[in-house]
mmCIF file of C-alpha atoms in Angstrom:
data_model
loop_
_atom_site.group_PDB
_atom_site.id
_atom_site.type_symbol
_atom_site.label_atom_id
_atom_site.label_comp_id
_atom_site.label_asym_id
_atom_site.label_seq_id
_atom_site.Cartn_x
_atom_site.Cartn_y
_atom_site.Cartn_z
ATOM 1 C CA MET A 1 -103.346 37.334 -18.552
ATOM 2 C CA ALA A 2 -104.890 34.552 -20.508
ATOM 3 C CA SER A 3 -106.456 31.240 -18.461
ATOM 4 C CA LEU A 4 -107.280 27.832 -19.243
ATOM 5 C CA SER A 5 -110.952 27.272 -20.812
ATOM 6 C CA PRO A 6 -113.534 26.587 -18.173
ATOM 7 C CA SER A 7 -114.668 23.806 -20.154
ATOM 8 C CA LEU A 8 -111.533 22.087 -19.637
ATOM 9 C CA HIS A 9 -112.131 19.897 -16.824
ATOM 10 C CA LEU A 10 -108.586 18.281 -15.128
ATOM 11 C CA PRO A 11 -108.611 15.472 -12.349
ATOM 12 C CA CYS A 12 -107.074 16.552 -9.289
ATOM 13 C CA ASN A 13 -104.536 13.634 -9.467
ATOM 14 C CA SER A 14 -103.141 14.883 -12.620
ATOM 15 C CA ARG A 15 -99.741 16.083 -13.774
ATOM 16 C CA ILE A 16 -99.541 18.529 -16.463
ATOM 17 C CA GLY A 17 -96.667 19.874 -18.562
ATOM 18 C CA PHE A 18 -96.897 23.345 -19.981
ATOM 19 C CA LEU A 19 -95.129 25.282 -22.925
ATOM 20 C CA GLY A 20 -95.173 28.918 -23.901
ATOM 21 C CA LYS A 21 -94.667 32.198 -22.001
ATOM 22 C CA SER A 22 -97.688 34.333 -22.257
ATOM 23 C CA GLN A 23 -100.165 31.712 -22.844
ATOM 24 C CA GLY A 24 -100.391 28.479 -21.126
ATOM 25 C CA ILE A 25 -100.271 25.682 -23.850
ATOM 26 C CA LEU A 26 -101.574 22.299 -22.744
ATOM 27 C CA LEU A 27 -98.638 19.500 -23.763
ATOM 28 C CA ARG A 28 -99.871 16.297 -21.994
ATOM 29 C CA VAL A 29 -101.687 14.850 -18.853
ATOM 30 C CA ILE A 30 -100.479 12.010 -17.085
ATOM 31 C CA PRO A 31 -102.547 10.348 -14.171
ATOM 32 C CA ALA A 32 -100.658 10.113 -11.218
ATOM 33 C CA GLY A 33 -101.822 6.833 -10.670
ATOM 34 C CA ARG A 34 -99.887 5.318 -13.467
ATOM 35 C CA VAL A 35 -96.518 6.509 -11.982
ATOM 36 C CA GLY A 36 -94.962 3.599 -9.886
ATOM 37 C CA PHE A 37 -91.969 1.802 -9.326
ATOM 38 C CA ILE A 38 -90.785 -1.475 -11.061
ATOM 39 C CA ARG A 39 -89.724 -4.273 -8.627
ATOM 40 C CA LYS A 40 -86.844 -6.539 -9.669
ATOM 41 C CA THR A 41 -86.598 -9.899 -7.959
ATOM 42 C CA VAL A 42 -82.843 -10.490 -6.965
ATOM 43 C CA GLU A 43 -81.859 -14.137 -6.937
ATOM 44 C CA CYS A 44 -79.183 -15.238 -4.514
ATOM 45 C CA LYS A 45 -76.385 -17.476 -5.745
ATOM 46 C CA GLU A 46 -75.992 -20.533 -3.627
ATOM 47 C CA SER A 47 -72.489 -20.377 -1.721
ATOM 48 C CA ARG A 48 -70.112 -23.078 -3.331
ATOM 49 C CA ILE A 49 -68.882 -23.679 0.240
ATOM 50 C CA GLY A 50 -72.484 -24.345 1.567
ATOM 51 C CA LYS A 51 -73.480 -26.932 -1.246
ATOM 52 C CA LYS A 52 -70.431 -29.259 -0.493
ATOM 53 C CA PRO A 53 -71.344 -32.287 1.551
ATOM 54 C CA ILE A 54 -69.847 -33.105 4.979
ATOM 55 C CA GLU A 55 -68.098 -36.193 5.499
ATOM 56 C CA VAL A 56 -68.840 -37.922 8.843
ATOM 57 C CA PRO A 57 -65.926 -40.472 10.148
ATOM 58 C CA SER A 58 -67.253 -43.668 11.623
ATOM 59 C CA ASN A 59 -65.975 -42.632 15.312
ATOM 60 C CA VAL A 60 -68.092 -39.909 15.507
ATOM 61 C CA THR A 61 -71.726 -40.008 16.808
ATOM 62 C CA LEU A 62 -74.425 -36.984 15.557
ATOM 63 C CA THR A 63 -77.698 -36.328 17.228
ATOM 64 C CA LEU A 64 -79.974 -33.896 14.823
ATOM 65 C CA GLU A 65 -82.924 -32.648 16.678
ATOM 66 C CA GLU A 66 -84.077 -29.688 14.012
ATOM 67 C CA GLN A 67 -81.827 -26.831 14.388
ATOM 68 C CA PHE A 68 -79.554 -28.309 16.736
ATOM 69 C CA VAL A 69 -76.444 -30.584 16.283
ATOM 70 C CA LYS A 70 -74.134 -32.641 18.661
ATOM 71 C CA ALA A 71 -71.403 -34.315 17.681
ATOM 72 C CA LYS A 72 -69.542 -36.966 19.805
ATOM 73 C CA GLY A 73 -66.027 -38.203 19.190
ATOM 74 C CA PRO A 74 -62.953 -39.544 20.895
ATOM 75 C CA LEU A 75 -61.571 -36.449 21.676
ATOM 76 C CA GLY A 76 -64.579 -34.807 23.084
ATOM 77 C CA GLU A 77 -68.207 -33.430 22.435
ATOM 78 C CA LEU A 78 -69.515 -30.332 20.774
ATOM 79 C CA THR A 79 -72.606 -28.551 19.615
ATOM 80 C CA LEU A 80 -74.137 -26.275 17.277
ATOM 81 C CA ASN A 81 -77.426 -24.242 16.880
ATOM 82 C CA TYR A 82 -78.550 -23.304 13.762
ATOM 83 C CA PRO A 83 -80.419 -20.144 12.796
ATOM 84 C CA ALA A 84 -83.994 -20.273 10.915
ATOM 85 C CA GLU A 85 -82.430 -19.434 7.437
ATOM 86 C CA VAL A 86 -80.698 -22.680 7.236
ATOM 87 C CA LYS A 87 -81.157 -26.673 8.172
ATOM 88 C CA VAL A 88 -78.810 -29.597 8.295
ATOM 89 C CA VAL A 89 -80.236 -32.866 6.739
ATOM 90 C CA LYS A 90 -78.183 -36.369 6.857
ATOM 91 C CA GLU A 91 -78.118 -38.322 3.676
ATOM 92 C CA GLU A 92 -78.808 -42.193 3.423
ATOM 93 C CA THR A 93 -74.914 -42.226 2.429
ATOM 94 C CA GLY A 94 -74.296 -40.773 6.061
ATOM 95 C CA LYS A 95 -72.942 -37.523 4.558
ATOM 96 C CA LEU A 96 -74.531 -34.260 5.946
ATOM 97 C CA ARG A 97 -75.707 -31.296 3.965
ATOM 98 C CA VAL A 98 -76.689 -27.828 4.714
ATOM 99 C CA PHE A 99 -79.584 -25.935 3.088
ATOM 100 C CA LYS A 100 -81.193 -22.712 3.266
ATOM 101 C CA THR A 101 -84.852 -22.398 3.980
ATOM 102 C CA VAL A 102 -85.236 -18.987 2.232
ATOM 103 C CA GLU A 103 -83.795 -17.253 -0.271
ATOM 104 C CA THR A 104 -82.491 -13.937 1.265
ATOM 105 C CA LYS A 105 -78.853 -12.366 1.374
ATOM 106 C CA ARG A 106 -78.461 -13.292 5.120
ATOM 107 C CA ALA A 107 -79.446 -17.159 4.338
ATOM 108 C CA ASN A 108 -76.854 -17.026 1.626
ATOM 109 C CA GLN A 109 -74.147 -15.694 4.081
ATOM 110 C CA MET A 110 -75.392 -18.162 6.949
ATOM 111 C CA HIS A 111 -75.128 -21.166 4.350
ATOM 112 C CA GLY A 112 -71.505 -21.058 3.807
ATOM 113 C CA LEU A 113 -70.854 -20.079 7.358
ATOM 114 C CA PHE A 114 -72.618 -22.878 9.296
ATOM 115 C CA ARG A 115 -71.420 -25.515 6.681
ATOM 116 C CA THR A 116 -68.039 -24.475 7.899
ATOM 117 C CA LEU A 117 -68.958 -24.691 11.657
ATOM 118 C CA THR A 118 -70.401 -28.214 11.126
ATOM 119 C CA ASP A 119 -67.552 -29.342 9.446
ATOM 120 C CA ASN A 120 -65.337 -27.790 12.422
ATOM 121 C CA ILE A 121 -67.065 -29.374 15.065
ATOM 122 C CA ILE A 122 -66.916 -33.145 13.362
ATOM 123 C CA VAL A 123 -63.319 -32.941 12.423
ATOM 124 C CA GLY A 124 -62.447 -31.256 15.954
ATOM 125 C CA VAL A 125 -64.175 -34.300 17.594
ATOM 126 C CA SER A 126 -62.225 -36.847 15.472
ATOM 127 C CA LYS A 127 -58.931 -35.447 14.542
ATOM 128 C CA GLY A 128 -58.543 -31.939 16.671
ATOM 129 C CA PHE A 129 -56.670 -28.743 15.631
ATOM 130 C CA ASP A 130 -53.884 -27.362 16.445
ATOM 131 C CA LYS A 131 -52.374 -23.655 16.153
ATOM 132 C CA ARG A 132 -48.570 -22.780 16.163
ATOM 133 C CA LEU A 133 -46.842 -19.649 17.646
ATOM 134 C CA GLN A 134 -43.504 -18.485 17.112
ATOM 135 C CA LEU A 135 -41.208 -16.330 19.873
ATOM 136 C CA VAL A 136 -38.762 -13.922 17.942
ATOM 137 C CA GLY A 137 -36.544 -11.669 20.029
ATOM 138 C CA VAL A 138 -33.555 -12.069 22.337
ATOM 139 C CA GLY A 139 -34.249 -13.576 25.670
ATOM 140 C CA TYR A 140 -37.910 -14.452 24.662
ATOM 141 C CA ARG A 141 -38.696 -17.999 25.667
ATOM 142 C CA ALA A 142 -41.874 -20.137 27.181
ATOM 143 C CA THR A 143 -42.362 -22.999 29.409
ATOM 144 C CA VAL A 144 -45.225 -24.791 30.671
ATOM 145 C CA GLU A 145 -45.538 -25.075 34.565
ATOM 146 C CA GLY A 146 -48.341 -27.536 35.316
ATOM 147 C CA LYS A 147 -51.383 -25.934 33.992
ATOM 148 C CA ASP A 148 -50.255 -22.765 33.224
ATOM 149 C CA LEU A 149 -47.904 -21.116 30.201
ATOM 150 C CA VAL A 150 -45.137 -18.993 31.621
ATOM 151 C CA MET A 151 -43.310 -16.413 29.047
ATOM 152 C CA ASN A 152 -40.494 -14.105 29.111
ATOM 153 C CA LEU A 153 -41.312 -11.384 26.480
ATOM 154 C CA GLY A 154 -39.032 -8.487 28.231
ATOM 155 C CA PHE A 155 -41.206 -7.337 30.906
ATOM 156 C CA SER A 156 -40.075 -6.678 34.482
ATOM 157 C CA HIS A 157 -41.921 -9.955 35.393
ATOM 158 C CA PRO A 158 -42.759 -13.399 33.547
ATOM 159 C CA VAL A 159 -46.266 -13.412 31.991
ATOM 160 C CA ARG A 160 -48.211 -16.471 33.332
ATOM 161 C CA MET A 161 -51.477 -17.644 31.495
ATOM 162 C CA ALA A 162 -53.823 -20.693 32.801
ATOM 163 C CA VAL A 163 -54.799 -22.815 29.887
ATOM 164 C CA PRO A 164 -58.281 -22.981 29.450
ATOM 165 C CA GLU A 165 -60.147 -26.558 30.118
ATOM 166 C CA GLY A 166 -60.196 -28.851 26.971
ATOM 167 C CA LEU A 167 -56.764 -27.184 25.545
ATOM 168 C CA GLN A 168 -53.146 -28.396 25.635
ATOM 169 C CA VAL A 169 -50.316 -26.522 25.302
ATOM 170 C CA LYS A 170 -46.777 -27.637 24.552
ATOM 171 C CA VAL A 171 -43.508 -25.928 24.223
ATOM 172 C CA GLU A 172 -40.820 -26.676 21.834
ATOM 173 C CA GLU A 173 -37.388 -25.347 21.967
ATOM 174 C CA ASN A 174 -38.606 -22.686 24.257
ATOM 175 C CA THR A 175 -39.315 -20.581 21.385
ATOM 176 C CA ARG A 176 -42.251 -22.619 19.527
ATOM 177 C CA ILE A 177 -45.517 -22.640 21.336
ATOM 178 C CA ILE A 178 -48.459 -25.377 19.999
ATOM 179 C CA VAL A 179 -51.834 -24.949 21.466
ATOM 180 C CA SER A 180 -54.284 -28.005 20.425
ATOM 181 C CA GLY A 181 -57.752 -29.052 20.924
ATOM 182 C CA TYR A 182 -60.859 -30.307 19.704
ATOM 183 C CA ASP A 183 -62.584 -26.914 19.778
ATOM 184 C CA LYS A 184 -61.310 -24.604 16.726
ATOM 185 C CA SER A 185 -62.784 -21.290 18.215
ATOM 186 C CA GLU A 186 -61.108 -21.701 21.708
ATOM 187 C CA ILE A 187 -57.805 -22.756 20.279
ATOM 188 C CA GLY A 188 -58.016 -19.568 18.018
ATOM 189 C CA GLN A 189 -59.167 -17.392 20.637
ATOM 190 C CA PHE A 190 -56.415 -18.379 23.537
ATOM 191 C CA ALA A 191 -53.454 -18.276 20.792
ATOM 192 C CA ALA A 192 -54.758 -14.631 19.948
ATOM 193 C CA THR A 193 -54.442 -13.934 23.636
ATOM 194 C CA ILE A 194 -51.054 -15.229 24.007
ATOM 195 C CA LYS A 195 -50.368 -13.081 20.730
ATOM 196 C CA LYS A 196 -51.825 -9.927 22.118
ATOM 197 C CA TRP A 197 -49.019 -9.704 24.950
ATOM 198 C CA ARG A 198 -46.411 -9.021 22.591
ATOM 199 C CA PRO A 199 -47.419 -8.384 18.635
ATOM 200 C CA PRO A 200 -44.488 -8.343 16.011
ATOM 201 C CA GLU A 201 -43.071 -5.133 15.721
ATOM 202 C CA PRO A 202 -42.553 -3.846 12.199
ATOM 203 C CA TYR A 203 -38.852 -2.987 12.252
ATOM 204 C CA LYS A 204 -36.872 -5.681 13.809
ATOM 205 C CA GLY A 205 -39.779 -8.247 13.974
ATOM 206 C CA LYS A 206 -39.695 -8.903 17.526
ATOM 207 C CA GLY A 207 -42.529 -10.428 19.199
ATOM 208 C CA ILE A 208 -44.990 -13.425 18.835
ATOM 209 C CA ARG A 209 -46.012 -14.221 15.452
ATOM 210 C CA TYR A 210 -48.076 -17.256 14.252
ATOM 211 C CA GLN A 211 -46.018 -19.948 12.321
ATOM 212 C CA ASP A 212 -47.388 -19.256 8.880
ATOM 213 C CA GLU A 213 -47.337 -15.453 9.397
ATOM 214 C CA ILE A 214 -45.605 -13.010 7.097
ATOM 215 C CA VAL A 215 -44.569 -9.625 9.190
ATOM 216 C CA ARG A 216 -44.242 -6.559 7.029
ATOM 217 C CA ARG A 217 -40.749 -5.012 8.017
ATOM 218 C CA LYS A 218 -40.277 -1.142 7.900
ATOM 219 C CA GLU A 219 -37.268 0.903 7.343
ATOM 220 C CA GLY A 220 -35.649 2.407 9.877
ATOM 221 C CA LYS A 221 -34.955 5.979 10.368
ATOM 222 C CA ALA A 222 -31.447 6.810 8.447
ATOM 223 C CA GLY A 223 -28.868 9.139 10.251
ATOM 224 C CA LYS A 224 -28.103 12.486 9.055
ATOM 225 C CA LYS A 225 -26.102 12.937 5.890
ATOM 226 C CA LYS A 226 -22.858 14.914 6.362
#
């Protein structure tokens, strides 16, 4: 069997391609040092929500300390801590703006999120939020007794829920529940807890639903055809 000429010296870090069946015919020599990866810098787009300015009403007092914001208004006081990827700046016009400190995917996500959270605490302490629920079902009703919400939902006993501090609950026409307050996250959490007791079922639509919620209905089983 033929072998390579002894005068041919190849570097140990080379990649060699051969052609031929009986004899090895040298095609090319590619130094391994030339083989590598091409890195491409991906630029993160700026969030459309994050770049919007935040209006600050005259009845709200803000305290800015590096990555910490405190908003105090007629309805209460809320605070917010920012991650290292974003920062908040107060402009000369009195508006707030949230900026990214680094160009990463996580920073782009935090940009829009913390702009929304900042706006929520300012609107919350100045105007407040509310969440409305509707009771649908025969015999379903709700009342407020002191600091408790009492609901009859078809169980053998009424459901009694203590209203968290800082929230107000109001019942209209025995079937409409209004949860209000200045902390939007607390309102949403308590409303979700109320709904969890009797989620709307898909056949008759009975249960507790949000006022603007659309319940997808299913067709019931048809009887046997004769």
